mmCIF file of C-alpha atoms and ligand atoms in Angstrom:
data_model
loop_
_atom_site.group_PDB
_atom_site.id
_atom_site.type_symbol
_atom_site.label_atom_id
_atom_site.label_comp_id
_atom_site.label_asym_id
_atom_site.label_seq_id
_atom_site.Cartn_x
_atom_site.Cartn_y
_atom_site.Cartn_z
ATOM 1 C CA MET A 1 -10.636 72.652 224.553
ATOM 2 C CA PRO A 2 -11.301 74.417 228.043
ATOM 3 C CA SER A 3 -14.119 76.765 228.076
ATOM 4 C CA LEU A 4 -12.069 79.463 229.507
ATOM 5 C CA LEU A 5 -8.133 80.574 229.700
ATOM 6 C CA ILE A 6 -6.943 83.267 231.812
ATOM 7 C CA LYS A 7 -3.523 84.319 230.916
ATOM 8 C CA ASN A 8 -0.757 86.836 232.107
ATOM 9 C CA ILE A 9 -1.929 86.328 235.682
ATOM 10 C CA GLY A 10 0.523 88.307 237.839
ATOM 11 C CA LYS A 11 0.072 85.809 240.641
ATOM 12 C CA LEU A 12 -2.133 82.731 241.080
ATOM 13 C CA VAL A 13 -2.924 82.808 244.819
ATOM 14 C CA GLN A 14 -3.705 80.046 247.262
ATOM 15 C CA VAL A 15 -2.891 77.025 244.791
ATOM 16 C CA LYS A 16 -3.334 74.012 247.318
ATOM 17 C CA ASP A 17 -4.447 70.486 247.259
ATOM 18 C CA THR A 18 -5.376 69.815 251.113
ATOM 19 C CA ASN A 19 -8.286 71.230 252.998
ATOM 20 C CA GLU A 20 -6.706 71.209 256.481
ATOM 21 C CA ALA A 21 -6.708 74.043 258.708
ATOM 22 C CA VAL A 22 -3.808 76.346 258.743
ATOM 23 C CA LYS A 23 -2.220 76.985 261.994
ATOM 24 C CA GLY A 24 0.378 79.109 263.762
ATOM 25 C CA LYS A 25 3.601 79.435 261.676
ATOM 26 C CA GLN A 26 1.905 78.026 258.684
ATOM 27 C CA LEU A 27 -0.334 80.752 258.260
ATOM 28 C CA LYS A 28 2.184 82.972 256.874
ATOM 29 C CA GLU A 29 2.915 80.379 254.014
ATOM 30 C CA LEU A 30 0.918 80.925 250.891
ATOM 31 C CA SER A 31 1.314 78.868 247.961
ATOM 32 C CA CYS A 32 1.307 80.971 244.777
ATOM 33 C CA ILE A 33 2.317 80.788 241.294
ATOM 34 C CA ASP A 34 4.021 84.002 239.734
ATOM 35 C CA ASN A 35 3.249 84.857 235.990
ATOM 36 C CA ALA A 36 0.750 82.305 235.617
ATOM 37 C CA TRP A 37 -2.325 80.815 233.520
ATOM 38 C CA LEU A 38 -5.574 79.076 234.457
ATOM 39 C CA THR A 39 -8.084 77.201 232.605
ATOM 40 C CA VAL A 40 -11.798 76.436 233.566
ATOM 41 C CA ASP A 41 -13.955 73.681 232.021
ATOM 42 C CA GLY A 42 -17.289 72.476 232.964
ATOM 43 C CA GLY A 43 -17.479 75.212 235.970
ATOM 44 C CA GLU A 44 -14.363 73.752 237.492
ATOM 45 C CA PHE A 45 -10.725 74.587 237.748
ATOM 46 C CA ALA A 46 -9.208 72.468 234.886
ATOM 47 C CA ASP A 47 -5.493 73.316 234.965
ATOM 48 C CA PHE A 48 -2.781 75.996 235.526
ATOM 49 C CA GLY A 49 0.806 76.759 235.230
ATOM 50 C CA ALA A 50 3.557 79.250 234.411
ATOM 51 C CA MET A 51 3.187 81.394 231.390
ATOM 52 C CA LYS A 52 5.887 79.905 229.423
ATOM 53 C CA TYR A 53 3.860 76.815 229.016
ATOM 54 C CA CYS A 54 0.398 78.677 228.474
ATOM 55 C CA PRO A 55 -2.170 76.787 226.388
ATOM 56 C CA LEU A 56 -2.952 78.507 223.146
ATOM 57 C CA ARG A 57 -6.566 77.891 222.687
ATOM 58 C CA ALA A 58 -9.780 78.010 224.588
ATOM 59 C CA GLU A 59 -13.403 78.968 223.772
ATOM 60 C CA GLY A 60 -12.926 82.203 225.665
ATOM 61 C CA ILE A 61 -9.528 83.925 226.551
ATOM 62 C CA ILE A 62 -9.310 86.562 229.197
ATOM 63 C CA ASP A 63 -5.939 88.606 229.509
ATOM 64 C CA ALA A 64 -5.431 89.383 233.317
ATOM 65 C CA LYS A 65 -2.754 91.953 232.264
ATOM 66 C CA GLY A 66 -0.812 91.180 235.517
ATOM 67 C CA GLY A 67 -3.700 91.122 237.703
ATOM 68 C CA MET A 68 -3.740 88.457 240.347
ATOM 69 C CA VAL A 69 -6.291 85.570 240.705
ATOM 70 C CA PHE A 70 -7.705 84.532 244.167
ATOM 71 C CA PRO A 71 -10.089 81.943 245.101
ATOM 72 C CA THR A 72 -13.182 83.773 246.278
ATOM 73 C CA TRP A 73 -13.559 84.765 250.057
ATOM 74 C CA CYS A 74 -15.606 82.632 252.338
ATOM 75 C CA ASP A 75 -17.609 84.692 254.646
ATOM 76 C CA SER A 76 -18.385 82.262 257.464
ATOM 77 C CA HIS A 77 -20.311 84.627 259.853
ATOM 78 C CA THR A 78 -23.165 87.006 258.656
ATOM 79 C CA HIS A 79 -26.607 88.128 259.490
ATOM 80 C CA LEU A 80 -27.354 89.700 256.274
ATOM 81 C CA VAL A 81 -31.034 88.935 256.173
ATOM 82 C CA PHE A 82 -32.390 91.888 258.386
ATOM 83 C CA ALA A 83 -35.154 94.461 257.826
ATOM 84 C CA LYS A 84 -33.797 97.993 258.502
ATOM 85 C CA SER A 85 -30.523 99.813 259.006
ATOM 86 C CA ARG A 86 -29.867 101.076 262.788
ATOM 87 C CA GLU A 87 -28.075 104.418 262.303
ATOM 88 C CA ASP A 88 -30.095 105.929 265.066
ATOM 89 C CA GLU A 89 -28.034 103.536 267.466
ATOM 90 C CA PHE A 90 -24.855 104.453 265.736
ATOM 91 C CA VAL A 91 -25.557 108.147 266.658
ATOM 92 C CA ASP A 92 -26.474 107.192 270.257
ATOM 93 C CA ARG A 93 -23.079 105.366 270.466
ATOM 94 C CA ILE A 94 -21.217 108.455 269.183
ATOM 95 C CA LYS A 95 -23.064 110.272 272.087
ATOM 96 C CA GLY A 96 -21.654 107.889 274.511
ATOM 97 C CA LEU A 97 -24.043 104.855 274.953
ATOM 98 C CA THR A 98 -22.557 101.494 274.780
ATOM 99 C CA TYR A 99 -23.747 98.512 272.733
ATOM 100 C CA ALA A 100 -24.957 96.679 275.886
ATOM 101 C CA GLU A 101 -26.792 99.813 277.257
ATOM 102 C CA ILE A 102 -28.794 100.184 273.925
ATOM 103 C CA ALA A 103 -29.711 96.586 274.038
ATOM 104 C CA GLN A 104 -30.835 96.862 277.645
ATOM 105 C CA LYS A 105 -33.256 99.774 276.555
ATOM 106 C CA GLY A 106 -34.970 97.422 274.014
ATOM 107 C CA GLY A 107 -32.662 98.613 271.201
ATOM 108 C CA GLY A 108 -30.235 96.533 269.460
ATOM 109 C CA ILE A 109 -31.351 92.839 268.419
ATOM 110 C CA LEU A 110 -34.594 93.174 269.883
ATOM 111 C CA ASN A 111 -35.094 96.514 267.849
ATOM 112 C CA SER A 112 -34.190 94.415 264.528
ATOM 113 C CA ALA A 113 -36.660 91.652 265.782
ATOM 114 C CA ARG A 114 -39.516 94.166 265.974
ATOM 115 C CA ARG A 115 -38.839 95.417 262.427
ATOM 116 C CA LEU A 116 -38.363 92.017 260.939
ATOM 117 C CA ASN A 117 -41.536 90.604 262.296
ATOM 118 C CA GLU A 118 -43.436 93.485 260.570
ATOM 119 C CA MET A 119 -41.649 93.175 257.143
ATOM 120 C CA SER A 120 -43.012 90.432 254.559
ATOM 121 C CA GLU A 121 -40.865 87.555 253.452
ATOM 122 C CA ASP A 122 -40.566 88.938 249.858
ATOM 123 C CA GLU A 123 -39.273 92.276 250.979
ATOM 124 C CA LEU A 124 -36.690 90.453 253.359
ATOM 125 C CA TYR A 125 -35.727 88.151 250.435
ATOM 126 C CA GLU A 126 -35.291 91.072 247.854
ATOM 127 C CA SER A 127 -33.127 93.203 250.356
ATOM 128 C CA ALA A 128 -30.905 90.363 251.267
ATOM 129 C CA MET A 129 -30.392 89.231 247.639
ATOM 130 C CA ALA A 130 -29.218 92.931 246.994
ATOM 131 C CA ARG A 131 -26.748 92.436 249.777
ATOM 132 C CA LEU A 132 -25.486 89.111 248.320
ATOM 133 C CA THR A 133 -24.990 90.980 244.907
ATOM 134 C CA GLU A 134 -22.881 93.580 246.684
ATOM 135 C CA ILE A 135 -20.832 91.207 248.719
ATOM 136 C CA ARG A 136 -20.066 89.122 245.554
ATOM 137 C CA SER A 137 -18.588 92.437 243.955
ATOM 138 C CA TYR A 138 -16.035 92.312 246.907
ATOM 139 C CA GLY A 139 -15.006 88.877 245.912
ATOM 140 C CA THR A 140 -17.089 86.906 248.221
ATOM 141 C CA GLY A 141 -18.291 83.375 246.787
ATOM 142 C CA ALA A 142 -19.662 81.731 249.771
ATOM 143 C CA VAL A 143 -21.452 83.047 252.764
ATOM 144 C CA GLU A 144 -23.124 81.778 256.095
ATOM 145 C CA ILE A 145 -26.165 83.664 257.123
ATOM 146 C CA LYS A 146 -27.924 83.405 260.419
ATOM 147 C CA SER A 147 -31.291 83.821 261.527
ATOM 148 C CA GLY A 148 -31.956 85.435 265.058
ATOM 149 C CA TYR A 149 -33.999 88.757 264.211
ATOM 150 C CA GLY A 150 -37.215 86.632 264.388
ATOM 151 C CA LEU A 151 -37.132 85.306 267.858
ATOM 152 C CA SER A 152 -40.697 84.021 267.500
ATOM 153 C CA VAL A 153 -41.537 80.705 265.781
ATOM 154 C CA ALA A 154 -43.161 82.715 262.813
ATOM 155 C CA GLY A 155 -40.170 85.055 262.663
ATOM 156 C CA GLU A 156 -37.198 82.567 262.898
ATOM 157 C CA LEU A 157 -38.948 80.440 260.296
ATOM 158 C CA LYS A 158 -39.629 83.438 257.931
ATOM 159 C CA MET A 159 -36.005 84.328 258.137
ATOM 160 C CA LEU A 160 -34.752 80.734 257.538
ATOM 161 C CA ARG A 161 -37.211 80.323 254.725
ATOM 162 C CA VAL A 162 -35.621 83.493 253.119
ATOM 163 C CA ILE A 163 -32.210 81.920 253.452
ATOM 164 C CA LYS A 164 -33.467 78.726 251.713
ATOM 165 C CA ARG A 165 -34.759 80.860 248.817
ATOM 166 C CA LEU A 166 -31.621 82.619 248.613
ATOM 167 C CA LYS A 167 -29.723 79.377 248.431
ATOM 168 C CA HIS A 168 -31.869 78.381 245.498
ATOM 169 C CA HIS A 169 -31.610 81.642 243.605
ATOM 170 C CA SER A 170 -28.166 83.087 244.244
ATOM 171 C CA ASP A 171 -25.004 81.841 242.566
ATOM 172 C CA LEU A 172 -23.264 82.212 245.854
ATOM 173 C CA THR A 173 -22.665 79.075 248.033
ATOM 174 C CA ILE A 174 -24.921 79.698 251.177
ATOM 175 C CA LYS A 175 -24.985 77.849 254.582
ATOM 176 C CA ALA A 176 -27.857 78.662 256.981
ATOM 177 C CA THR A 177 -27.572 78.967 260.572
ATOM 178 C CA PHE A 178 -30.448 79.087 263.314
ATOM 179 C CA LEU A 179 -29.834 81.594 265.929
ATOM 180 C CA GLY A 180 -33.191 81.651 267.938
ATOM 181 C CA ALA A 181 -31.050 82.435 270.889
ATOM 182 C CA HIS A 182 -29.802 85.796 269.829
ATOM 183 C CA ALA A 183 -31.592 87.536 272.448
ATOM 184 C CA LEU A 184 -34.309 87.078 274.916
ATOM 185 C CA PRO A 185 -37.659 88.679 273.839
ATOM 186 C CA ALA A 186 -38.971 91.043 276.390
ATOM 187 C CA LYS A 187 -42.026 88.966 277.339
ATOM 188 C CA TYR A 188 -39.846 86.022 278.363
ATOM 189 C CA LYS A 189 -37.710 88.162 280.851
ATOM 190 C CA GLU A 190 -39.371 86.622 283.785
ATOM 191 C CA ASN A 191 -39.299 83.129 282.284
ATOM 192 C CA ARG A 192 -36.168 82.467 280.501
ATOM 193 C CA ASN A 193 -36.730 78.627 280.324
ATOM 194 C CA LYS A 194 -40.174 79.378 278.499
ATOM 195 C CA TYR A 195 -38.193 80.883 275.484
ATOM 196 C CA LEU A 196 -35.546 78.148 275.602
ATOM 197 C CA GLU A 197 -38.372 75.461 275.382
ATOM 198 C CA LEU A 198 -39.981 77.385 272.576
ATOM 199 C CA ILE A 199 -36.644 77.086 270.660
ATOM 200 C CA VAL A 200 -36.136 73.303 271.455
ATOM 201 C CA ASN A 201 -39.790 72.027 271.235
ATOM 202 C CA GLU A 202 -41.349 74.283 268.350
ATOM 203 C CA MET A 203 -38.769 76.027 266.486
ATOM 204 C CA LEU A 204 -35.953 73.193 266.022
ATOM 205 C CA PRO A 205 -38.497 70.367 265.068
ATOM 206 C CA GLN A 206 -39.950 72.662 262.502
ATOM 207 C CA ILE A 207 -36.637 73.708 260.889
ATOM 208 C CA ALA A 208 -35.478 70.359 260.862
ATOM 209 C CA LYS A 209 -38.669 68.950 259.191
ATOM 210 C CA GLU A 210 -38.249 71.702 256.393
ATOM 211 C CA GLY A 211 -34.420 71.184 256.294
ATOM 212 C CA LEU A 212 -33.903 74.967 256.938
ATOM 213 C CA ALA A 213 -30.791 75.012 258.877
ATOM 214 C CA ASP A 214 -27.227 73.701 258.608
ATOM 215 C CA TYR A 215 -25.942 74.867 262.012
ATOM 216 C CA ILE A 216 -27.114 76.207 265.292
ATOM 217 C CA ASP A 217 -25.741 79.274 267.075
ATOM 218 C CA ALA A 218 -26.450 81.067 270.566
ATOM 219 C CA PHE A 219 -25.107 84.396 271.801
ATOM 220 C CA CYS A 220 -23.298 83.332 274.862
ATOM 221 C CA GLU A 221 -22.714 86.660 276.754
ATOM 222 C CA LYS A 222 -23.699 88.499 279.853
ATOM 223 C CA GLY A 223 -27.285 89.964 279.296
ATOM 224 C CA PHE A 224 -28.017 87.299 276.638
ATOM 225 C CA PHE A 225 -27.475 83.596 277.111
ATOM 226 C CA THR A 226 -25.518 81.780 279.766
ATOM 227 C CA PRO A 227 -22.872 78.921 279.031
ATOM 228 C CA LYS A 228 -25.317 76.591 280.629
ATOM 229 C CA GLU A 229 -28.203 77.529 278.360
ATOM 230 C CA THR A 230 -25.558 77.453 275.450
ATOM 231 C CA ALA A 231 -24.730 73.851 276.382
ATOM 232 C CA TYR A 232 -28.422 72.883 276.476
ATOM 233 C CA LEU A 233 -28.859 74.532 272.727
ATOM 234 C CA ILE A 234 -25.729 72.800 271.483
ATOM 235 C CA GLU A 235 -26.946 69.323 272.659
ATOM 236 C CA GLU A 236 -30.375 69.801 271.281
ATOM 237 C CA GLY A 237 -29.233 71.157 267.929
ATOM 238 C CA ALA A 238 -26.952 68.034 267.899
ATOM 239 C CA LYS A 239 -29.907 65.744 268.054
ATOM 240 C CA TYR A 240 -30.959 67.182 264.724
ATOM 241 C CA GLY A 241 -27.491 67.001 263.288
ATOM 242 C CA LEU A 242 -26.740 70.619 263.520
ATOM 243 C CA PRO A 243 -23.151 71.449 264.454
ATOM 244 C CA ALA A 244 -22.687 74.537 266.553
ATOM 245 C CA LYS A 245 -21.101 78.012 265.560
ATOM 246 C CA ILE A 246 -21.368 80.127 268.752
ATOM 247 C CA HIS A 247 -21.066 83.697 269.347
ATOM 248 C CA THR A 248 -18.830 84.094 272.462
ATOM 249 C CA ASN A 249 -16.360 86.233 274.188
ATOM 250 C CA GLN A 250 -17.423 89.491 272.571
ATOM 251 C CA PHE A 251 -17.637 91.403 275.677
ATOM 252 C CA ASN A 252 -16.851 89.065 278.374
ATOM 253 C CA SER A 253 -15.022 85.900 279.195
ATOM 254 C CA MET A 254 -17.524 83.638 280.855
ATOM 255 C CA GLY A 255 -17.100 80.105 280.123
ATOM 256 C CA GLY A 256 -18.395 80.185 276.370
ATOM 257 C CA ILE A 257 -15.146 78.701 275.006
ATOM 258 C CA GLU A 258 -15.147 75.687 277.217
ATOM 259 C CA THR A 259 -18.785 75.026 276.599
ATOM 260 C CA SER A 260 -18.454 75.311 272.748
ATOM 261 C CA VAL A 261 -15.473 73.121 272.400
ATOM 262 C CA GLY A 262 -17.191 70.687 274.915
ATOM 263 C CA GLY A 263 -20.026 70.572 272.604
ATOM 264 C CA ASN A 264 -17.678 69.991 269.545
ATOM 265 C CA ALA A 265 -18.536 73.247 268.056
ATOM 266 C CA LEU A 266 -17.382 73.776 264.506
ATOM 267 C CA SER A 267 -16.461 77.414 265.294
ATOM 268 C CA VAL A 268 -16.440 79.975 268.174
ATOM 269 C CA ASP A 269 -16.696 83.669 266.874
ATOM 270 C CA HIS A 270 -15.862 87.057 268.005
ATOM 271 C CA LEU A 271 -13.190 86.420 270.839
ATOM 272 C CA GLU A 272 -12.589 90.194 271.464
ATOM 273 C CA VAL A 273 -11.984 89.107 274.979
ATOM 274 C CA LEU A 274 -9.910 85.842 275.224
ATOM 275 C CA ASN A 275 -7.530 84.799 278.169
ATOM 276 C CA ASP A 276 -4.551 82.278 278.058
ATOM 277 C CA ALA A 277 -6.581 79.510 279.615
ATOM 278 C CA GLU A 278 -9.109 79.804 276.866
ATOM 279 C CA ILE A 279 -6.503 79.895 274.055
ATOM 280 C CA ALA A 280 -5.195 76.472 275.565
ATOM 281 C CA VAL A 281 -8.687 75.005 275.450
ATOM 282 C CA LEU A 282 -8.936 75.943 271.769
ATOM 283 C CA LYS A 283 -5.343 74.541 271.065
ATOM 284 C CA ASN A 284 -6.626 71.088 272.264
ATOM 285 C CA SER A 285 -9.787 71.175 269.948
ATOM 286 C CA ASN A 286 -10.902 70.997 266.259
ATOM 287 C CA THR A 287 -12.954 74.159 266.814
ATOM 288 C CA MET A 288 -12.125 77.127 264.493
ATOM 289 C CA PRO A 289 -11.519 80.689 266.008
ATOM 290 C CA VAL A 290 -13.445 83.143 263.921
ATOM 291 C CA LEU A 291 -12.314 86.905 264.193
ATOM 292 C CA LEU A 292 -14.676 89.599 263.269
ATOM 293 C CA PRO A 293 -12.645 92.805 263.351
ATOM 294 C CA SER A 294 -15.244 94.864 261.747
ATOM 295 C CA ALA A 295 -17.528 94.538 264.952
ATOM 296 C CA PRO A 296 -14.892 96.120 267.185
ATOM 297 C CA PHE A 297 -13.878 98.666 264.533
ATOM 298 C CA PHE A 298 -17.640 99.791 264.265
ATOM 299 C CA LEU A 299 -18.332 99.525 268.194
ATOM 300 C CA GLY A 300 -15.058 101.325 269.159
ATOM 301 C CA ASP A 301 -14.092 98.226 271.109
ATOM 302 C CA HIS A 302 -10.800 96.500 271.241
ATOM 303 C CA TYR A 303 -9.626 93.741 268.830
ATOM 304 C CA PRO A 304 -9.164 90.008 269.301
ATOM 305 C CA PRO A 305 -5.668 88.984 270.319
ATOM 306 C CA ALA A 306 -4.839 87.539 267.004
ATOM 307 C CA ARG A 307 -1.070 87.647 267.037
ATOM 308 C CA LYS A 308 -1.272 85.903 270.449
ATOM 309 C CA MET A 309 -3.575 83.138 269.246
ATOM 310 C CA ILE A 310 -1.476 82.585 266.037
ATOM 311 C CA ASP A 311 1.786 82.618 268.028
ATOM 312 C CA SER A 312 0.428 79.948 270.286
ATOM 313 C CA GLY A 313 -0.177 77.659 267.319
ATOM 314 C CA LEU A 314 -3.847 78.325 266.806
ATOM 315 C CA PRO A 315 -5.588 78.562 263.254
ATOM 316 C CA VAL A 316 -7.935 81.607 262.891
ATOM 317 C CA ALA A 317 -10.584 82.474 260.340
ATOM 318 C CA LEU A 318 -11.835 85.993 259.353
ATOM 319 C CA ALA A 319 -15.407 87.027 258.592
ATOM 320 C CA THR A 320 -17.511 90.371 258.271
ATOM 321 C CA ASP A 321 -20.289 89.541 260.870
ATOM 322 C CA TYR A 322 -22.498 91.587 258.276
ATOM 323 C CA ASN A 323 -25.427 92.940 260.411
ATOM 324 C CA PRO A 324 -27.308 96.071 261.073
ATOM 325 C CA GLY A 325 -26.033 96.643 264.724
ATOM 326 C CA SER A 326 -22.348 95.948 265.281
ATOM 327 C CA SER A 327 -21.022 95.565 261.576
ATOM 328 C CA PRO A 328 -23.198 96.976 258.765
ATOM 329 C CA SER A 329 -20.627 95.892 256.053
ATOM 330 C CA GLY A 330 -19.980 92.828 254.254
ATOM 331 C CA ASN A 331 -16.815 93.861 252.848
ATOM 332 C CA MET A 332 -14.013 90.945 253.287
ATOM 333 C CA PRO A 333 -11.084 93.127 251.627
ATOM 334 C CA PHE A 334 -11.770 95.660 254.446
ATOM 335 C CA VAL A 335 -11.857 92.929 257.141
ATOM 336 C CA ILE A 336 -8.619 91.649 255.675
ATOM 337 C CA SER A 337 -7.166 95.282 255.898
ATOM 338 C CA LEU A 338 -8.322 95.604 259.523
ATOM 339 C CA ALA A 339 -6.883 92.168 260.494
ATOM 340 C CA CYS A 340 -3.602 93.499 259.225
ATOM 341 C CA ILE A 341 -3.786 97.028 260.459
ATOM 342 C CA LYS A 342 -5.263 96.332 264.002
ATOM 343 C CA MET A 343 -4.434 92.757 264.764
ATOM 344 C CA LYS A 344 -1.118 92.694 263.135
ATOM 345 C CA MET A 345 -1.724 89.755 260.871
ATOM 346 C CA LEU A 346 0.569 89.490 257.983
ATOM 347 C CA PRO A 347 -1.262 89.758 254.708
ATOM 348 C CA GLU A 348 -0.605 86.105 253.885
ATOM 349 C CA GLU A 349 -2.027 85.262 257.397
ATOM 350 C CA ALA A 350 -5.092 87.108 256.726
ATOM 351 C CA ILE A 351 -5.612 85.661 253.095
ATOM 352 C CA ASN A 352 -5.286 82.145 254.571
ATOM 353 C CA ALA A 353 -7.778 83.197 257.359
ATOM 354 C CA ALA A 354 -10.266 84.301 254.785
ATOM 355 C CA THR A 355 -10.100 81.505 252.439
ATOM 356 C CA VAL A 356 -8.980 78.141 253.581
ATOM 357 C CA ASN A 357 -9.785 78.626 257.369
ATOM 358 C CA ALA A 358 -12.944 80.391 256.542
ATOM 359 C CA ALA A 359 -14.129 77.520 254.382
ATOM 360 C CA ILE A 360 -13.415 75.256 257.294
ATOM 361 C CA ALA A 361 -15.455 77.432 259.740
ATOM 362 C CA MET A 362 -18.647 77.041 257.452
ATOM 363 C CA GLY A 363 -18.009 73.468 256.565
ATOM 364 C CA ILE A 364 -17.136 73.727 252.864
ATOM 365 C CA GLN A 365 -13.493 73.040 252.860
ATOM 366 C CA ASP A 366 -13.888 70.118 250.476
ATOM 367 C CA THR A 367 -14.876 72.461 247.656
ATOM 368 C CA HIS A 368 -13.949 76.025 248.654
ATOM 369 C CA GLY A 369 -11.177 78.331 249.713
ATOM 370 C CA ARG A 370 -8.515 77.434 247.402
ATOM 371 C CA ILE A 371 -7.501 76.837 243.763
ATOM 372 C CA GLU A 372 -7.222 73.185 243.049
ATOM 373 C CA LYS A 373 -8.091 71.240 239.830
ATOM 374 C CA GLY A 374 -11.692 69.737 239.914
ATOM 375 C CA LEU A 375 -13.093 72.279 242.409
ATOM 376 C CA PRO A 376 -15.814 74.575 241.489
ATOM 377 C CA ALA A 377 -14.211 77.547 239.669
ATOM 378 C CA ASN A 378 -14.864 80.321 242.207
ATOM 379 C CA PHE A 379 -12.276 82.931 241.700
ATOM 380 C CA PHE A 380 -11.684 86.670 241.129
ATOM 381 C CA ILE A 381 -9.375 88.593 239.004
ATOM 382 C CA THR A 382 -7.791 91.809 240.505
ATOM 383 C CA LYS A 383 -6.561 95.017 239.118
ATOM 384 C CA PRO A 384 -2.794 94.720 238.483
ATOM 385 C CA MET A 385 -1.187 94.923 241.916
ATOM 386 C CA PRO A 386 2.469 95.585 242.743
ATOM 387 C CA SER A 387 2.412 92.776 245.538
ATOM 388 C CA LEU A 388 0.057 90.596 247.574
ATOM 389 C CA ALA A 389 0.454 93.017 250.501
ATOM 390 C CA TYR A 390 -1.210 95.799 248.333
ATOM 391 C CA LEU A 391 -4.617 94.280 248.858
ATOM 392 C CA PRO A 392 -4.904 95.054 252.456
ATOM 393 C CA TYR A 393 -2.603 98.211 252.260
ATOM 394 C CA ALA A 394 -5.021 100.001 249.635
ATOM 395 C CA PHE A 395 -7.896 99.707 252.307
ATOM 396 C CA GLY A 396 -11.143 101.074 251.014
ATOM 397 C CA SER A 397 -10.250 100.983 247.428
ATOM 398 C CA SER A 398 -11.346 97.730 245.673
ATOM 399 C CA GLN A 399 -8.897 95.693 243.749
ATOM 400 C CA VAL A 400 -11.405 93.047 242.815
ATOM 401 C CA GLU A 401 -12.292 93.480 239.188
ATOM 402 C CA ARG A 402 -14.013 90.337 237.879
ATOM 403 C CA VAL A 403 -15.646 87.570 239.968
ATOM 404 C CA PHE A 404 -16.425 84.096 238.694
ATOM 405 C CA LEU A 405 -18.545 81.639 240.479
ATOM 406 C CA LYS A 406 -18.673 78.112 239.083
ATOM 407 C CA GLY A 407 -16.740 79.370 236.086
ATOM 408 C CA ARG A 408 -19.375 81.981 235.214
ATOM 409 C CA GLU A 409 -18.936 85.739 235.679
HETATM 410 O O1 LIG B 501 -22.423 89.161 265.961
HETATM 411 N N1 LIG B 501 -23.202 89.872 269.129
HETATM 412 C C1 LIG B 501 -24.276 89.378 268.526
HETATM 413 N N2 LIG B 501 -24.935 89.476 267.470
HETATM 414 C C2 LIG B 501 -24.276 90.327 266.343
HETATM 415 C C3 LIG B 501 -24.948 91.795 266.561
HETATM 416 C C4 LIG B 501 -26.289 91.784 266.142
HETATM 417 C C5 LIG B 501 -26.987 93.152 266.322
HETATM 418 O O2 LIG B 501 -26.496 93.936 266.995
HETATM 419 O O3 LIG B 501 -28.026 93.214 265.737
HETATM 420 C C6 LIG B 501 -22.868 90.323 266.362
HETATM 421 O O4 LIG B 501 -22.049 91.369 266.563
HETATM 422 FE FE1 LIG B 502 -22.571 87.873 264.814
#
């Protein structure tokens, strides 16, 4: 007898048995079963089907009363370990300063780094755990978390150790990314190479020794790190078996896409500024483009050309970029609404981008991002909704009612 039966599911969403990227025209196809049931056993999806063949017995039975069942979201890009919020910069931007100007004044990432280095590992852990609890309530079941607010050997290790503790104690699936090259600390201003050598000779070996990271990242952008420096870090990360996930093309197109694809990056993230040649480079690659629309929403910037990318045949993934500077929110349903409203993605496209493709962008596509027999039972039940499109349509009001990870609520 299965441990759990969910019956009267209005729509069982993203039923699929392949882990391949969903690209171009395929993105608007979403495989669903209307009026369905689902069983869970041993923490895994056991079986599902149409209500007229619903099993009668299980240890526990939930009546979804027409609510839909989705696989939990995968949020493949966050910085959710951080010390303090930065609403003072938010007000500065309202008054007219730009993100780049605030960064040049020593605000931004360097501001977060100062505060993080003053905070204890325990405090960081507690506040990050609270954020995980919050994002789980939005239906997120897996999350990637970056370092990058330490920018010193001790600070980066502290952040990554916090992420390692979160991995052990949270029921979410977590991947850790080392982002030592998030910003150049002020004291290395006249000697950039010295900071790069610190990353390569001191941070990376220790991180590898303690098994603290799954991926490596760099912020390839004017005023941050160049494509050449990014290429160097991708190469050094690869020596320790860390595939790259690169912040690029947020404000400028300057070669970050070619560099990342050339380095076999798992993903390139942001892409607010993306030209046709770069779209062509991505088309000839296995690198997943990850769009973070809550960052341009929050910064009042323009959005990535998602429509053009999809119409050219590319896959895309969606993530929140949860961080105190450019996206102080880890709300995946809101990101899905923004994708539809601001980037003209269809609801089905956005859902594929937040599940199957998002799982690929964080390397967990064998076990996450869809409903398939034998996979960990990570799913949520929504309130009764008239249609799939209602989820992004009803922006700002949560439809997610009950969240289950490995079969447990
Ligand atoms: O993805 N752009 C670089 N990093 C983050 C912002 C970090 C911050 O401002 O604290 C981002 O937007
Ligand atoms: Fe980011």
